[in-house]
Amino acid sequence: MDDTLILVVEDERTISNFICRALSSAGYKPLPAAGGKEALTLYFSHRPDLVLLDLGLPDMDGLEVLTQLREEPGEETPVIILTARDRESEKVKALDMGADDYIVKPFGVPEVLARIRTTLRHASRVSQAALGKKRARYQVGGLVVDSDSHQAFVEGREVHLTQNEFKIMELLCIHGGKVLTYDFLLKQVWGPYTSGDNQILRVNMANIRRKLGENPSRPKYILTELGVGYRLLEDG
Ligand code: CA
């Protein structure tokens, strides 16, 4: 497919082998690391395009590895966290520290590949935005969000959003497919000194969903990640 190099930081050999095989057959180049120190060495010598990072490593805390990767100025290499089901708070912490997404163990090949595709797509979108090629119009299925005209449409029908509701939708679109934490959204929309109370965000989100005509039990556009945040569903 291409030369996309993916650093796989995972100490459990069966899981690491399983991921590396899946990546190879999907056309990626996997680069395995069994611990945090090895991961950092390989990272700085090989400059991978994406990092899959297990948080439970024998020699270092995965969050510490993430911190060191993110210490470099302008470092934006996407990182997807691999985490155990019972470590919710760690997951949120990792996302707030700059991880791009997470996958909960145990996971299957299709999920890993889908997350990687979404994250790589998002990373190229962000770097294009940094180059000034900001997209002004986002479309996901029947949903259209136009940043220039400040309008949103569902199936061709205009949806009237408040300023803050529009900002939330814009953020979800810019980061389409990526989970955005409550904290990130609160700070982006209500400013850095917001109380961190999720209630105001939940109210806004409920209004957005009602206006979009979302069925809460079967959302088409916005997915709730319990205890973490929200994600805009993308096709593929
Ligand atoms: Ca582990």
mmCIF file of C-alpha atoms in Angstrom, residues 120-199:
data_model
loop_
_atom_site.group_PDB
_atom_site.id
_atom_site.type_symbol
_atom_site.label_atom_id
_atom_site.label_comp_id
_atom_site.label_asym_id
_atom_site.label_seq_id
_atom_site.Cartn_x
_atom_site.Cartn_y
_atom_site.Cartn_z
ATOM 1 C CA LEU A 120 -3.745 9.075 9.869
ATOM 2 C CA ARG A 121 -6.467 10.898 7.946
ATOM 3 C CA HIS A 122 -6.951 13.266 10.853
ATOM 4 C CA ALA A 123 -3.202 13.877 11.153
ATOM 5 C CA SER A 124 -2.921 14.845 7.485
ATOM 6 C CA ARG A 125 -5.944 17.134 7.868
ATOM 7 C CA VAL A 126 -4.327 18.872 10.846
ATOM 8 C CA SER A 127 -1.006 19.342 9.055
ATOM 9 C CA GLN A 128 -2.841 20.767 6.034
ATOM 10 C CA ALA A 129 -4.683 23.139 8.341
ATOM 11 C CA ALA A 130 -1.305 24.182 9.783
ATOM 12 C CA LEU A 131 -0.185 25.001 6.255
ATOM 13 C CA GLY A 132 -3.144 27.351 5.943
ATOM 14 C CA LYS A 133 -5.251 25.028 3.820
ATOM 15 C CA LYS A 134 -8.107 25.121 6.287
ATOM 16 C CA ARG A 135 -11.159 23.369 5.063
ATOM 17 C CA ALA A 136 -14.262 25.453 5.441
ATOM 18 C CA ARG A 137 -16.898 22.885 4.666
ATOM 19 C CA TYR A 138 -17.284 19.513 6.275
ATOM 20 C CA GLN A 139 -19.570 16.750 5.127
ATOM 21 C CA VAL A 140 -20.294 13.492 6.883
ATOM 22 C CA GLY A 141 -23.113 11.508 5.333
ATOM 23 C CA GLY A 142 -26.147 13.797 5.319
ATOM 24 C CA LEU A 143 -24.527 16.312 7.669
ATOM 25 C CA VAL A 144 -22.902 19.489 6.330
ATOM 26 C CA VAL A 145 -21.124 22.072 8.491
ATOM 27 C CA ASP A 146 -19.980 25.232 6.709
ATOM 28 C CA SER A 147 -17.522 27.363 8.684
ATOM 29 C CA ASP A 148 -17.610 30.294 6.249
ATOM 30 C CA SER A 149 -21.344 30.862 6.297
ATOM 31 C CA HIS A 150 -21.782 29.470 9.836
ATOM 32 C CA GLN A 151 -24.511 27.154 8.660
ATOM 33 C CA ALA A 152 -25.260 23.538 9.338
ATOM 34 C CA PHE A 153 -27.509 21.227 7.341
ATOM 35 C CA VAL A 154 -28.948 17.769 7.820
ATOM 36 C CA GLU A 155 -30.235 16.025 4.704
ATOM 37 C CA GLY A 156 -30.415 19.426 2.978
ATOM 38 C CA ARG A 157 -32.446 21.032 5.766
ATOM 39 C CA GLU A 158 -30.812 23.920 7.630
ATOM 40 C CA VAL A 159 -30.262 23.374 11.352
ATOM 41 C CA HIS A 160 -30.179 26.504 13.489
ATOM 42 C CA LEU A 161 -27.410 26.187 16.064
ATOM 43 C CA THR A 162 -26.362 28.684 18.723
ATOM 44 C CA GLN A 163 -22.791 30.035 18.629
ATOM 45 C CA ASN A 164 -21.526 27.476 21.126
ATOM 46 C CA GLU A 165 -23.429 24.619 19.544
ATOM 47 C CA PHE A 166 -21.878 25.554 16.214
ATOM 48 C CA LYS A 167 -18.390 25.688 17.751
ATOM 49 C CA ILE A 168 -18.864 22.200 19.186
ATOM 50 C CA MET A 169 -20.004 20.862 15.803
ATOM 51 C CA GLU A 170 -17.073 22.547 14.078
ATOM 52 C CA LEU A 171 -14.600 20.970 16.515
ATOM 53 C CA LEU A 172 -16.161 17.538 16.050
ATOM 54 C CA CYS A 173 -15.877 17.975 12.264
ATOM 55 C CA ILE A 174 -12.291 19.267 12.267
ATOM 56 C CA HIS A 175 -11.363 16.260 14.394
ATOM 57 C CA GLY A 176 -13.742 13.888 12.613
ATOM 58 C CA GLY A 177 -13.440 10.321 13.835
ATOM 59 C CA LYS A 178 -11.320 11.307 16.801
ATOM 60 C CA VAL A 179 -12.635 11.214 20.351
ATOM 61 C CA LEU A 180 -12.667 14.673 21.949
ATOM 62 C CA THR A 181 -12.587 14.703 25.735
ATOM 63 C CA TYR A 182 -15.043 16.714 27.857
ATOM 64 C CA ASP A 183 -12.133 18.790 29.099
ATOM 65 C CA PHE A 184 -10.891 19.584 25.588
ATOM 66 C CA LEU A 185 -14.328 20.662 24.381
ATOM 67 C CA LEU A 186 -15.039 22.732 27.497
ATOM 68 C CA LYS A 187 -11.728 24.583 27.179
ATOM 69 C CA GLN A 188 -12.079 25.155 23.439
ATOM 70 C CA VAL A 189 -15.628 26.445 23.629
ATOM 71 C CA TRP A 190 -15.892 28.114 27.040
ATOM 72 C CA GLY A 191 -12.254 29.113 27.498
ATOM 73 C CA PRO A 192 -9.321 27.918 29.602
ATOM 74 C CA TYR A 193 -10.827 29.019 32.912
ATOM 75 C CA THR A 194 -14.009 27.054 32.618
ATOM 76 C CA SER A 195 -15.061 25.195 35.758
ATOM 77 C CA GLY A 196 -14.675 21.805 34.139
ATOM 78 C CA ASP A 197 -18.313 21.041 34.831
ATOM 79 C CA ASN A 198 -19.616 18.746 32.105
ATOM 80 C CA GLN A 199 -23.240 19.720 32.677
#
